[in-house]
Amino acid sequence: MKEIRIHGRGGQGSLVLAQFMAIAALEDGKYGQAFPFLGGGGERRGKPILAFCRLSDQPIRLRSRVSEPDYVIVQDPTILNELDVAEGLKSTGTILVNTEKDVVKLGLKGSFRVFSISADDLARKILGRPIMNTALLGAFAALTKELSLDATLRAVKSKFSGELGEKNVRTVQESYKQLTGELS
Amino acid sequence: MRKVLTGNVAVAYGAMLSDVQVVAAYPITPQTTIIEELATMQADGLVDMDYIRVESEHSAMAACIGASMGGARAFTATCGQGLFLMHEMLHYATGARTPVVLANVNRAAAAPWTIWSDQTDSVSQRETGWIQLYCEGNQEVLDTTIMAFKIAESLRLPAMVVLDAFFLSHTSEPIDIPDREQVRDFLPPFDPGDLWLDPNNPRTFGGITMNDAYMEFRWQIQRDMEKAKAVITEVHEEFARVFGRKYHQVEAYQAEDADVVIVVSGTVASTSRDAIDLLREKGQQVGMVKLKTLRPFPREEIIETLKGKKKVAIIDRNFSPGATGIWAQEIRNALYELPEGDRPLIYGYIAGLGGRDISVKVIESIYQKTLKDNRPDDVDMWIGVNYV
């Protein structure tokens, strides 16, 4: 089983991203579980919030918070100034940050790997708005291989139809390509 | 068909597949998405029902009672403060013998204000005469919603489906959605028999009763609650035959040869399965018992399952101030009649109030403490509290 923690701000759709991953897992014939921060306050816009996702080949029975994630996704780089996104991250873990900055300038130090994608820019370019979750979904799939590209595309299509669906599919394909390029 | 759904949407699917006819509800976090989803399903033509918007949860239950007395299959959903406000009408639903089904998303009580989970809201309704069915996963939530209508209608008693806030209500996971026609065969339309408000045959129900008759009404409720144990088992078995998933009022997991048995309900049961497997790998003789029904309390099954065990650790995600956790009370009560040699030591633990995490580590620490202590320190032991 792999565990993912998503750091975002209220309104950025952290849970939506986790749900996309859970749907993609089902499309891959696996199991996914997506859930929001369990133990915080209300759902205020702009406040740092958390969402979690578990991916497994077996049905998932754990129903507690993710405290030692394999992967961390940061939707908003300004959160890096407010809290330690690497807390509890496995030493072999990976952090994916949505930023246009070079990863070495993010100040994240540890044995984990750090990758970035300018998901906002990609979303602006294709969707016309900085709604970056589908860009992060594609990047995550490319980076981790926990989800197939095909499954993420089907997950996106299950939520968005028509032109919006097509644009989001392109966003996933583009971010997948970018990160695959970065890995090679 | 398999879909990724939250617990709340699973409830809505359960009600929709049950061809619910009247929904009266008032929004409250973390329940709101149940009734939102049902409103969407109605707008999409997936369910032919009347949706009554009301000004409070008290009115929601009153409207459901009226609808049920009119012969309709009625449903509502609420949580926490909403359930507390409904309390008066919960008693009324039982007395009027209306098989209303209510989904309660377990939310802790204010003050201080909170939207997170514990069972205080539902256990506080223990004496209202509602059947209470607790769930550990979203599949169980959907399946239990369908079964709740069948159980309630065959007994003419109301039933509550109980799911943990956020740990289920807002958690998405893959669920098998039962075939609609199969559900219709399993759950035929509600037949109120002769006991309903027929406009063509006007009668009145629930009028003033003198002390020569009231007690008999209450006795009938008790008789049917006792009968409910067999009815629930039958419905569980029929559901398993049709849909292939088996549920139990009392489910033992790795408990047969266990020295220590952890007794849990709700999502803690799910996490405990992982904890038990982990401890078993380390050679520990530990098992788990999951309780699905608080009312009727499955007294005989509990006695049978826990008889002769050395130690029983009960995790209560609820508390009765001045007494103990509710599941612990019930189990102590049931086991008292066992002869001393067969009666386990009871370790009562309070954990996870207000949505505090009950992780595998927490469950493991409860097991270790139970194993180590020759006797419980106290009638209740609070886990993870920063005493101030």
XYZ file of C-alpha atoms in Angstrom:
572
model
C 0.000 0.000 0.000
C 1.168 3.517 -0.795
C 0.050 6.567 1.163
C -0.167 10.123 -0.152
C -0.612 13.402 1.677
C -1.762 16.476 -0.231
C -1.100 19.972 1.099
C -3.305 22.700 -0.318
C -5.435 25.623 0.668
C -9.168 25.526 1.243
C -10.798 25.938 -2.173
C -7.929 24.427 -4.194
C -9.579 21.034 -4.373
C -7.110 18.921 -2.389
C -9.803 16.311 -1.840
C -10.773 16.417 -5.519
C -7.188 15.511 -6.453
C -7.230 12.636 -3.939
C -10.554 11.468 -5.393
C -9.155 11.516 -8.940
C -6.380 9.232 -7.715
C -8.861 6.844 -6.058
C -10.971 6.705 -9.239
C -7.849 6.118 -11.343
C -6.857 3.279 -9.005
C -10.239 1.650 -9.617
C -9.693 2.108 -13.377
C -6.385 0.265 -12.946
C -8.207 -2.569 -11.149
C -6.784 -1.528 -7.788
C -8.158 0.027 -4.629
C -8.054 3.679 -3.635
C -9.242 5.597 -0.624
C -9.464 9.407 -0.564
C -10.335 11.499 2.451
C -9.990 15.020 3.840
C -8.126 16.213 6.935
C -9.596 14.440 9.929
C -9.140 16.549 13.009
C -8.925 20.174 11.932
C -11.478 22.935 12.088
C -14.015 24.066 9.547
C -13.453 24.282 5.831
C -12.156 27.852 5.493
C -11.035 29.108 2.119
C -7.340 29.875 1.962
C -6.429 28.003 5.122
C -3.782 25.280 4.764
C -5.637 21.981 4.604
C -4.816 18.335 4.011
C -6.234 15.521 1.975
C -5.071 11.926 1.998
C -5.085 9.063 -0.432
C -4.203 5.402 -0.083
C -3.536 3.136 -3.075
C -3.335 -0.622 -2.781
C -3.707 -3.933 -4.604
C -5.912 -5.106 -1.714
C -9.086 -3.650 -0.192
C -8.073 -0.878 2.215
C -9.193 -1.296 5.816
C -7.134 1.428 7.508
C -9.361 4.354 8.454
C -6.991 6.638 10.280
C -4.912 9.592 9.161
C -1.845 9.140 7.005
C 1.115 10.034 9.238
C 4.022 8.435 7.339
C 3.313 9.100 3.665
C 5.217 7.657 0.726
C 4.378 10.719 -1.347
C 3.605 14.353 -0.593
C 1.982 16.712 -3.079
C 2.095 20.464 -2.453
C -0.555 22.369 -4.410
C 0.546 25.809 -3.205
C 4.263 26.568 -2.654
C 3.525 29.340 -0.123
C 2.569 26.564 2.299
C 6.261 25.652 2.464
C 6.803 28.789 4.566
C 4.067 27.814 7.019
C 4.620 24.176 7.848
C 6.940 21.227 7.349
C 5.443 19.363 4.401
C 8.075 16.622 4.814
C 6.889 15.708 8.313
C 6.721 11.928 8.672
C 7.628 11.401 5.010
C 9.390 8.079 4.432
C 13.113 8.487 3.761
C 12.576 6.881 0.357
C 9.643 9.201 -0.287
C 8.945 11.796 -2.943
C 7.620 15.357 -2.807
C 5.919 16.953 -5.793
C 5.514 20.743 -5.614
C 3.422 22.964 -7.849
C 5.861 25.812 -8.503
C 7.679 27.565 -11.315
C 10.785 27.739 -9.112
C 13.778 25.432 -9.383
C 13.428 22.633 -6.807
C 16.842 23.358 -5.279
C 15.558 26.802 -4.299
C 12.644 25.379 -2.314
C 14.819 24.619 0.702
C 13.461 21.104 1.153
C 16.243 19.014 2.648
C 16.219 15.298 3.389
C 16.867 11.910 1.861
C 13.579 12.136 -0.049
C 13.350 13.201 -3.699
C 11.793 16.507 -4.704
C 10.203 17.271 -8.065
C 8.313 20.272 -9.308
C 5.908 21.150 -12.053
C 4.490 24.536 -12.876
C 0.978 23.164 -12.790
C -0.597 26.621 -12.489
C 1.025 27.732 -15.748
C 0.054 24.545 -17.545
C -3.536 24.881 -16.344
C -3.632 28.543 -17.389
C -2.317 27.626 -20.826
C -4.752 24.767 -21.533
C -7.751 25.374 -19.277
C -7.501 29.160 -19.201
C -7.598 29.135 -15.403
C -5.043 28.128 -12.743
C -7.001 25.060 -11.621
C -4.054 22.738 -11.388
C -5.338 19.404 -10.051
C -5.437 17.521 -13.332
C -1.906 18.783 -14.088
C -0.723 17.439 -10.740
C -2.534 14.144 -11.379
C -0.614 13.591 -14.608
C 2.657 14.608 -12.966
C 2.053 12.250 -10.047
C 1.299 9.339 -12.384
C 4.466 9.988 -14.407
C 6.639 10.393 -11.343
C 5.470 7.454 -9.291
C 3.983 4.964 -11.791
C 1.420 4.178 -9.082
C -1.330 5.020 -11.587
C -1.303 4.392 -15.337
C -1.705 7.365 -17.681
C -4.696 5.659 -19.236
C -6.433 5.263 -15.853
C -5.879 8.910 -14.935
C -7.360 9.969 -18.279
C -10.420 7.803 -17.706
C -10.763 9.206 -14.176
C -10.720 12.761 -15.542
C -13.248 11.891 -18.258
C -15.576 10.401 -15.641
C -15.785 13.818 -13.957
C -15.632 16.215 -16.911
C -17.406 15.840 -20.234
C -17.320 17.733 -23.525
C -14.759 20.454 -24.157
C -13.810 20.711 -20.491
C -13.134 16.968 -20.461
C -10.951 17.230 -23.565
C -8.966 20.144 -22.114
C -8.373 18.310 -18.857
C -7.272 15.209 -20.756
C -4.722 17.368 -22.591
C -3.576 18.838 -19.289
C -2.941 15.375 -17.850
C -1.154 14.236 -21.020
C 1.030 17.340 -21.079
C 2.043 17.155 -17.413
C 2.672 13.422 -17.758
C 4.967 14.128 -20.688
C 6.817 16.911 -18.847
C 7.588 14.801 -15.804
C 8.443 11.735 -17.855
C 10.925 13.924 -19.707
C 12.375 15.135 -16.457
C 12.873 11.574 -15.230
C 14.674 10.385 -18.361
C -21.323 -1.703 -11.214
C -18.367 -0.496 -9.168
C -17.912 3.213 -8.430
C -15.793 5.362 -6.133
C -18.227 6.955 -3.672
C -18.151 8.764 -0.356
C -20.093 7.312 2.574
C -22.679 10.049 2.224
C -23.245 9.355 -1.456
C -23.424 5.648 -0.582
C -26.313 6.457 1.779
C -28.061 8.383 -0.995
C -27.626 5.432 -3.375
C -29.062 3.147 -0.702
C -32.140 5.342 -0.277
C -32.570 5.807 -4.045
C -32.281 2.073 -4.763
C -34.833 1.487 -1.993
C -37.297 3.648 -3.980
C -37.774 6.019 -1.082
C -40.999 8.010 -1.509
C -40.622 10.901 0.921
C -37.467 12.667 2.087
C -37.784 15.469 4.639
C -34.463 16.884 5.758
C -32.533 19.847 7.051
C -28.891 20.413 6.084
C -26.102 20.020 8.645
C -22.395 19.275 8.219
C -21.190 16.547 7.755
C -24.513 15.081 6.643
C -25.524 17.653 4.016
C -24.118 15.858 0.996
C -26.521 12.952 1.629
C -29.608 15.063 1.070
C -27.885 17.109 -1.667
C -27.176 13.911 -3.558
C -30.768 12.741 -3.104
C -32.039 16.092 -4.400
C -29.787 15.664 -7.458
C -31.035 12.121 -7.984
C -34.609 13.392 -7.824
C -33.838 16.194 -10.315
C -32.213 13.635 -12.631
C -35.357 11.492 -12.487
C -33.590 8.581 -10.768
C -36.051 8.433 -7.901
C -39.744 9.274 -7.755
C -40.119 10.960 -4.396
C -41.429 14.024 -2.618
C -38.732 16.171 -1.120
C -39.972 18.244 1.815
C -37.758 21.137 2.862
C -38.311 21.898 6.538
C -37.117 24.503 9.004
C -35.447 22.123 11.473
C -34.532 18.519 12.184
C -37.439 18.292 14.609
C -39.788 19.116 11.726
C -37.902 16.762 9.410
C -38.662 13.811 11.660
C -42.241 15.005 12.232
C -42.761 15.130 8.447
C -41.244 11.640 8.055
C -43.604 10.286 10.712
C -46.560 11.844 8.899
C -45.406 10.453 5.555
C -44.881 7.013 7.040
C -48.352 7.101 8.639
C -49.626 7.946 5.176
C -48.158 4.666 3.962
C -45.030 6.072 2.294
C -41.428 4.898 2.616
C -39.830 7.838 4.417
C -36.190 8.763 4.937
C -34.123 11.505 6.506
C -30.500 12.132 7.440
C -28.872 14.191 10.141
C -26.020 14.298 12.629
C -24.919 15.619 16.026
C -26.882 18.716 17.008
C -29.551 17.845 14.442
C -30.140 14.443 16.002
C -30.317 16.039 19.455
C -33.004 18.421 18.215
C -34.895 15.466 16.721
C -34.920 13.576 19.995
C -38.557 14.171 20.934
C -39.766 13.008 17.539
C -37.536 9.918 17.647
C -39.566 8.639 20.585
C -42.738 9.540 18.695
C -41.700 7.595 15.586
C -41.303 4.457 17.681
C -44.571 4.926 19.567
C -46.448 5.575 16.317
C -44.838 2.413 14.898
C -43.582 4.256 11.825
C -40.703 2.449 10.066
C -38.821 5.634 9.176
C -35.168 5.171 8.211
C -32.654 7.777 9.324
C -28.980 7.980 8.404
C -26.998 9.541 11.217
C -23.475 10.711 10.538
C -21.800 10.471 13.940
C -20.810 13.999 14.986
C -19.557 14.953 18.456
C -21.656 17.201 20.698
C -21.144 20.941 21.225
C -19.899 22.896 23.161
C -17.092 23.472 22.275
C -18.205 23.529 18.667
C -17.033 20.657 16.508
C -17.975 18.915 13.303
C -15.821 15.827 13.863
C -16.831 12.339 14.739
C -17.839 10.465 17.827
C -20.840 8.341 18.749
C -22.298 10.519 21.492
C -25.190 11.653 19.277
C -26.458 8.190 18.363
C -25.783 6.467 21.704
C -27.741 9.301 23.349
C -30.801 7.970 21.450
C -30.418 4.493 22.923
C -33.731 4.638 24.809
C -35.857 5.957 21.936
C -36.739 2.516 20.575
C -34.848 2.933 17.302
C -32.944 0.046 15.809
C -29.327 1.213 15.475
C -27.013 -0.250 12.832
C -23.336 0.827 12.874
C -21.126 0.606 9.776
C -17.366 0.213 9.230
C -17.062 0.963 5.501
C -18.950 2.597 2.657
C -20.078 -0.699 1.139
C -21.635 -1.582 4.467
C -23.238 1.882 4.572
C -24.976 1.391 1.224
C -26.008 -2.204 1.940
C -27.215 -1.356 5.459
C -29.387 1.500 4.192
C -31.273 -0.952 1.966
C -31.492 -3.574 4.721
C -32.649 -0.950 7.247
C -35.882 -0.379 5.293
C -36.587 -4.100 5.176
C -35.878 -4.588 8.873
C -37.837 -1.496 9.930
C -40.888 -2.234 7.785
C -41.180 -5.869 8.814
C -41.182 -4.841 12.500
C -42.923 -1.444 12.194
C -40.047 0.069 14.135
C -37.791 2.926 12.969
C -34.159 2.220 12.110
C -31.008 4.324 12.176
C -28.011 3.718 9.912
C -24.932 5.068 11.682
C -21.706 6.135 9.973
C -18.654 7.993 11.304
C -18.258 11.607 10.233
C -15.424 12.091 7.708
C -13.920 8.633 8.316
C -16.849 7.438 6.180
C -19.072 10.377 5.283
C -16.382 12.181 3.277
C -14.106 9.250 2.439
C -14.194 7.978 -1.135
C -13.623 4.313 -1.908
C -14.759 1.753 -4.479
C -18.221 0.333 -3.874
C -20.330 -2.244 -5.680
C -23.698 -0.708 -6.465
C -26.433 -3.347 -6.326
C -28.648 -3.913 -9.326
C -31.858 -1.916 -9.005
C -34.214 -4.741 -9.986
C -32.510 -7.096 -7.545
C -33.019 -4.510 -4.817
C -36.691 -4.217 -5.790
C -37.098 -7.996 -5.452
C -35.292 -7.934 -2.105
C -37.238 -4.938 -0.825
C -40.822 -4.795 -2.118
C -42.825 -1.555 -1.654
C -43.779 -0.663 1.923
C -47.076 -2.322 2.831
C -48.609 -0.613 5.870
C -51.426 -3.161 6.030
C -54.408 -1.728 7.851
C -52.333 0.633 9.990
C -52.145 3.875 8.012
C -53.862 7.215 7.554
C -56.243 6.482 4.692
C -58.087 9.654 3.538
C -60.960 7.446 2.341
C -61.280 5.763 5.689
C -60.512 8.497 8.228
C -59.195 7.317 11.578
C -57.005 8.800 14.248
C -53.874 7.337 15.819
C -51.886 8.151 18.925
C -54.690 9.747 20.929
C -54.653 9.981 24.689
C -54.165 6.644 26.390
C -55.039 5.945 29.998
C -53.026 3.873 32.400
C -54.994 0.757 31.573
C -53.483 0.616 28.069
C -50.225 2.599 27.777
C -48.058 -0.112 29.276
C -49.278 -2.635 26.695
C -48.153 -0.354 23.860
C -44.690 -0.190 25.422
C -44.606 -3.935 25.971
C -45.370 -4.495 22.287
C -42.397 -2.334 21.360
C -40.181 -4.385 23.648
C -41.575 -7.676 22.279
C -40.854 -6.553 18.713
C -37.384 -5.250 19.603
C -36.565 -8.709 20.962
C -38.000 -10.178 17.759
C -35.778 -7.766 15.810
C -32.677 -9.812 16.640
C -33.986 -12.755 14.603
C -35.360 -10.466 11.886
C -32.011 -8.687 11.447
C -30.220 -12.036 11.173
C -32.755 -13.208 8.562
C -32.365 -10.001 6.557
C -28.556 -10.285 6.744
C -28.806 -13.860 5.461
C -31.204 -12.999 2.669
C -29.025 -10.063 1.650
C -26.005 -12.383 1.506
C -27.903 -14.868 -0.675
C -28.893 -12.163 -3.170
C -25.896 -9.820 -3.129
C -23.080 -12.012 -1.787
C -22.091 -9.822 1.154
C -22.684 -11.081 4.693
C -23.127 -8.869 7.732
C -23.487 -9.825 11.399
C -24.848 -8.214 14.542
C -21.779 -9.597 16.294
C -18.784 -10.513 14.153
C -15.772 -12.259 15.608
C -12.446 -11.781 13.800
C -9.520 -14.018 14.842
C -11.213 -14.270 18.229
C -11.613 -18.017 18.635
C -8.261 -18.750 20.314
C -7.651 -15.189 21.531
C -6.650 -14.407 25.115
C -7.468 -10.745 24.625
C -10.483 -9.687 22.571
C -10.900 -6.073 21.478
C -14.542 -5.033 21.063
C -15.228 -2.193 18.648
C -17.857 -0.583 16.424
C -17.913 1.717 13.405
C -14.732 2.458 11.457
C -12.538 1.400 14.377
C -13.550 -2.159 13.466
C -12.038 -1.696 10.031
C -8.721 -0.310 11.308
C -8.675 -2.995 14.025
C -8.599 -5.734 11.381
C -5.220 -4.400 10.232
C -4.071 -4.039 13.852
C -5.098 -7.632 14.687
C -3.329 -9.028 11.602
C -0.176 -7.124 12.549
C -0.267 -8.373 16.161
C -0.996 -11.928 15.006
C 2.099 -11.776 12.777
C 4.038 -10.954 15.948
C 2.585 -14.055 17.590
C 0.035 -12.343 19.818
C -3.150 -14.237 20.699
C -5.491 -11.359 20.035
C -8.832 -11.077 18.280
C -11.585 -8.614 17.618
C -15.336 -8.503 17.929
C -17.251 -5.985 15.846
C -20.656 -4.878 17.058
C -23.138 -3.711 14.437
C -26.273 -3.324 16.533
C -26.609 -1.230 19.672
C -30.395 -1.664 19.650
C -31.605 -4.295 19.874
C -28.534 -5.225 21.894
C -27.372 -8.693 20.769
C -27.033 -9.923 24.329
C -27.152 -13.673 23.650
C -24.626 -13.494 20.817
C -22.274 -11.357 22.908
C -22.409 -13.838 25.792
C -21.764 -16.727 23.425
C -18.839 -14.938 21.725
C -17.071 -13.622 24.839
C -17.781 -16.479 27.259
C -14.566 -17.932 28.704
C -12.272 -15.216 27.287
C -9.640 -13.959 29.739
C -9.710 -10.267 28.917
C -12.039 -8.090 26.893
C -10.949 -4.562 25.895
C -13.820 -2.350 24.774
C -13.055 0.796 22.800
C -15.816 3.370 23.206
C -15.822 6.395 20.909
C -18.466 7.921 23.176
C -18.926 8.583 26.858
C -21.690 8.948 29.401
C -20.434 11.498 31.962
C -20.734 10.097 35.460
C -20.867 6.549 34.122
C -18.794 4.818 31.415
C -18.639 4.281 27.676
C -21.939 2.928 26.373
C -20.721 -0.262 24.675
C -18.793 -1.131 27.846
C -21.940 -0.638 29.932
C -23.924 -2.893 27.658
C -21.301 -5.629 27.587
C -20.734 -5.575 31.369
C -24.481 -5.838 31.776
C -24.715 -8.816 29.415
C -21.735 -10.735 30.794
C -22.670 -10.374 34.453
C -24.892 -13.427 34.261
C -21.993 -15.689 33.285
C -20.542 -17.820 36.117
C -17.328 -16.332 37.483
C -14.965 -18.733 35.708
C -16.444 -17.865 32.310
C -16.710 -14.147 32.895
C -13.888 -12.139 31.275
C -12.188 -9.155 32.897
C -13.561 -6.019 31.251
C -11.175 -3.207 30.292
C -13.098 -0.119 29.211
C -11.257 2.421 27.054
C -12.437 5.837 25.896
C -10.750 6.964 22.683
C -11.220 9.052 19.572
C -13.701 11.587 20.950
C -14.254 14.569 18.669
C -12.605 12.798 15.746
C -9.227 12.167 17.410
C -7.449 9.524 15.381
C -7.746 5.870 16.411
C -4.775 4.481 14.511
C -3.270 1.002 14.459
C -0.745 2.336 17.012
C -3.548 3.410 19.374
C -5.242 0.013 19.071
C -1.913 -1.737 19.614
C -1.263 0.326 22.765
C -4.723 -0.585 24.095
C -3.953 -4.249 23.475
C -0.541 -4.025 25.181
C -2.013 -2.306 28.231
C -4.786 -4.879 28.505
C -2.302 -7.728 28.178
C 0.065 -6.275 30.785
C -2.379 -5.177 33.504
C -3.690 -7.933 35.746
C -6.704 -5.795 36.506
C -8.073 -2.646 34.883
C -6.760 0.554 36.582
C -10.180 2.081 36.564
C -13.697 1.512 35.332
C -12.729 3.623 32.270
C -9.305 4.410 30.863
C -8.969 7.483 28.651
C -6.515 7.081 25.805
C -4.199 9.862 24.662
C -5.584 12.616 26.877
C -3.275 15.518 27.784
C -4.459 16.003 31.359
C -4.533 19.678 32.318
